Short mmCIF file of C-alpha atoms in Angstrom, two decimals:
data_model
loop_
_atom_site.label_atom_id
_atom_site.label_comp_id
_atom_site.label_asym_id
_atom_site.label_seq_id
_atom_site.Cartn_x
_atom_site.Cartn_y
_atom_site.Cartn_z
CA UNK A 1 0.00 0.00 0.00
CA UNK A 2 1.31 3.69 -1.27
CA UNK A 3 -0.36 6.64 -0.12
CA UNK A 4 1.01 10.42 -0.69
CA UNK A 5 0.18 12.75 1.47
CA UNK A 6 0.45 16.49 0.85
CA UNK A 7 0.36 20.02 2.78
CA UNK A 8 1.04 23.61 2.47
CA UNK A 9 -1.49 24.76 0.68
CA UNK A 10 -3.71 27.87 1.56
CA UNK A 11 -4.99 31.41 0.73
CA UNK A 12 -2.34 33.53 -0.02
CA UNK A 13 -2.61 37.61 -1.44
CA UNK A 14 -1.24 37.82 -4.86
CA UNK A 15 2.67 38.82 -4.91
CA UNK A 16 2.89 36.32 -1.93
CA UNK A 17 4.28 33.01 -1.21
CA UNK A 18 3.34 28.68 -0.59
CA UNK A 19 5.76 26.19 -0.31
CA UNK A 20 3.94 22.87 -0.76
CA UNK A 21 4.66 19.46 0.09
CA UNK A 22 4.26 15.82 -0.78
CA UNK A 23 5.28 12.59 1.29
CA UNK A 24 5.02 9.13 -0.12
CA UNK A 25 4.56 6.29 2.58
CA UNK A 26 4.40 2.51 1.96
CA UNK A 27 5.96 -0.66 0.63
CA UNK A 28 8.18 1.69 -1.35
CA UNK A 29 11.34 0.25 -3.77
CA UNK A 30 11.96 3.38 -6.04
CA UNK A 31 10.30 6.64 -6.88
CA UNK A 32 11.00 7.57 -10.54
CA UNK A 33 9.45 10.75 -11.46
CA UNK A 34 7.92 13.06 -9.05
CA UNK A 35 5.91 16.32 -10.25
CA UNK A 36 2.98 18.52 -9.54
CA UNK A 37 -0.39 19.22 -11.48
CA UNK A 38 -3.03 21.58 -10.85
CA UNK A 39 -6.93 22.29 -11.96
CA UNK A 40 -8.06 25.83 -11.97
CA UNK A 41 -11.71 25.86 -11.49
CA UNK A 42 -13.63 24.90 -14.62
CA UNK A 43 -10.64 23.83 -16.44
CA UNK A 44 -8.97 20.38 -17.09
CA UNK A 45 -5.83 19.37 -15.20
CA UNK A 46 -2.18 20.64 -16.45
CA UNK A 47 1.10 20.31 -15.75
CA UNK A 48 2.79 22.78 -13.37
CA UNK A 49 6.49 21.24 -13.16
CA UNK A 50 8.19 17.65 -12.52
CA UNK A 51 11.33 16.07 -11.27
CA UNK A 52 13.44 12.87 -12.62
CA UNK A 53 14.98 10.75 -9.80
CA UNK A 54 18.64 12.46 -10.63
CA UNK A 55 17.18 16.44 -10.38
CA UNK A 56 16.07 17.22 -13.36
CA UNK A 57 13.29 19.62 -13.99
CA UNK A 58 10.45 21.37 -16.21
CA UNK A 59 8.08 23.53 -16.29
CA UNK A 60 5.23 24.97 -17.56
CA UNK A 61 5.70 28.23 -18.94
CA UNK A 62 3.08 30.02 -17.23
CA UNK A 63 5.42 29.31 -13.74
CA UNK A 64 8.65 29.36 -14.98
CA UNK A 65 10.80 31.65 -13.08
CA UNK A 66 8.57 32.29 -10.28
CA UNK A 67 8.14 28.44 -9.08
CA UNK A 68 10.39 25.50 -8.28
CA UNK A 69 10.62 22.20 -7.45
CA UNK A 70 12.84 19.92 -5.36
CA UNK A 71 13.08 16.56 -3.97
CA UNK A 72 14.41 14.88 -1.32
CA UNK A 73 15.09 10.93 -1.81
CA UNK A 74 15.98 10.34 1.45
CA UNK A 75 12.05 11.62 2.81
CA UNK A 76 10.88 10.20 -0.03
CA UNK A 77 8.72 13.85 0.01
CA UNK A 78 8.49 16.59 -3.38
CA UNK A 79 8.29 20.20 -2.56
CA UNK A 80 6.89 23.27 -4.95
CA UNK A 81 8.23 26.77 -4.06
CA UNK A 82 5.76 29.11 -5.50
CA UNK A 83 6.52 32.84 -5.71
CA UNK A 84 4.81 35.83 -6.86
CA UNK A 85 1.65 34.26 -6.87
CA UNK A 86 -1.39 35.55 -9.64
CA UNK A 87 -4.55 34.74 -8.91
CA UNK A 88 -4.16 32.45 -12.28
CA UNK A 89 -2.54 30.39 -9.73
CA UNK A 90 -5.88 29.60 -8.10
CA UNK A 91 -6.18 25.81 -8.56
CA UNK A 92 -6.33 22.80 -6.92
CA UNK A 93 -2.81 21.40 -6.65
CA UNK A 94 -2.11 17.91 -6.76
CA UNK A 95 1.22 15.28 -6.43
CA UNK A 96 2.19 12.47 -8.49
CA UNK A 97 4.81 10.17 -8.53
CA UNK A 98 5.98 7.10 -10.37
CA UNK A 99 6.28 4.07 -8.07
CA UNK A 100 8.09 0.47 -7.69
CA UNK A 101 6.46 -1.23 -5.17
CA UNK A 102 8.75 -3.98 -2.38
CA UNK A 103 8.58 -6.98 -4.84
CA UNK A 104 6.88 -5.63 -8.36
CA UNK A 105 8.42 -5.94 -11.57
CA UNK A 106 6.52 -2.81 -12.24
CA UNK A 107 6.15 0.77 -11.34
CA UNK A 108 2.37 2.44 -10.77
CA UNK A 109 1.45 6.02 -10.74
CA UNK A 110 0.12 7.61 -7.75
CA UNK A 111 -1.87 10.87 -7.07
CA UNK A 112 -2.40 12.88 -3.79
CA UNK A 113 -6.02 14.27 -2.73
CA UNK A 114 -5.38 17.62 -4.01
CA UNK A 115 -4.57 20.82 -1.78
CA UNK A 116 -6.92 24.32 -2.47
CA UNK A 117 -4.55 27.01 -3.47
CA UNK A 118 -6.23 30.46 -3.45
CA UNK A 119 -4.68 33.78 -4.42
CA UNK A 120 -6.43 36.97 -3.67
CA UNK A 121 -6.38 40.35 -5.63
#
């Protein structure tokens, strides 16, 4: 059983700051790719940035150079840094990673709940 658990989120004014954060728990082998995805109300899901197991990032456009993203394999736990908010940035925000389960020959993609991000004018 994997379960990610997040935090952070929250209203904010715009020009302010979040730090959000995602923990993965369980029968855990290897976490591939990490990232972060987000659904503005009345609007599909996108992609907000992501993270290969050696550092690597991207991003959408619409955050680049005012969000980022880190990782820390040792908790297991992603992290989004978002600056200079807009309230474009009003979304649910919600964790992913890739997963090998203890004792699969294959990895499975997991989601967290979701956290409410709101960002006031």
């Amino acid at each position: 059983q994997v379960h990610l658990v997040e935090s952070g989120g929250g209203l904010v004014q715009a020009g302010g700051s979040l730090r959000l954060s995602c923990v993965a728990s369980g029968s855990i082998s290897k976490i591939n790719g990490m990232g972060w995805y987000r659904q503005p109300p009345g609007k599909q899901r996108e992609l907000v940035a992501d993270i290969t197991s050696g550092g690597r990032t991207n991003y959408a456009d619409s955050v680049k150079g005012r969000f980022t993203i880190s990782r820390d394999n040792a908790k297991n736990t992603v992290y989004l840094q978002m600056n200079s908010l807009e309230p474009e940035d009003t979304a649910v925000y919600y964790c992913n990673a890739d997963i090998l389960r203890r004792y699969s020959y294959r990895t499975t993609l997991y989601w967290g709940q979701g956290t409410q991000v709101t960002v006031s004018s």
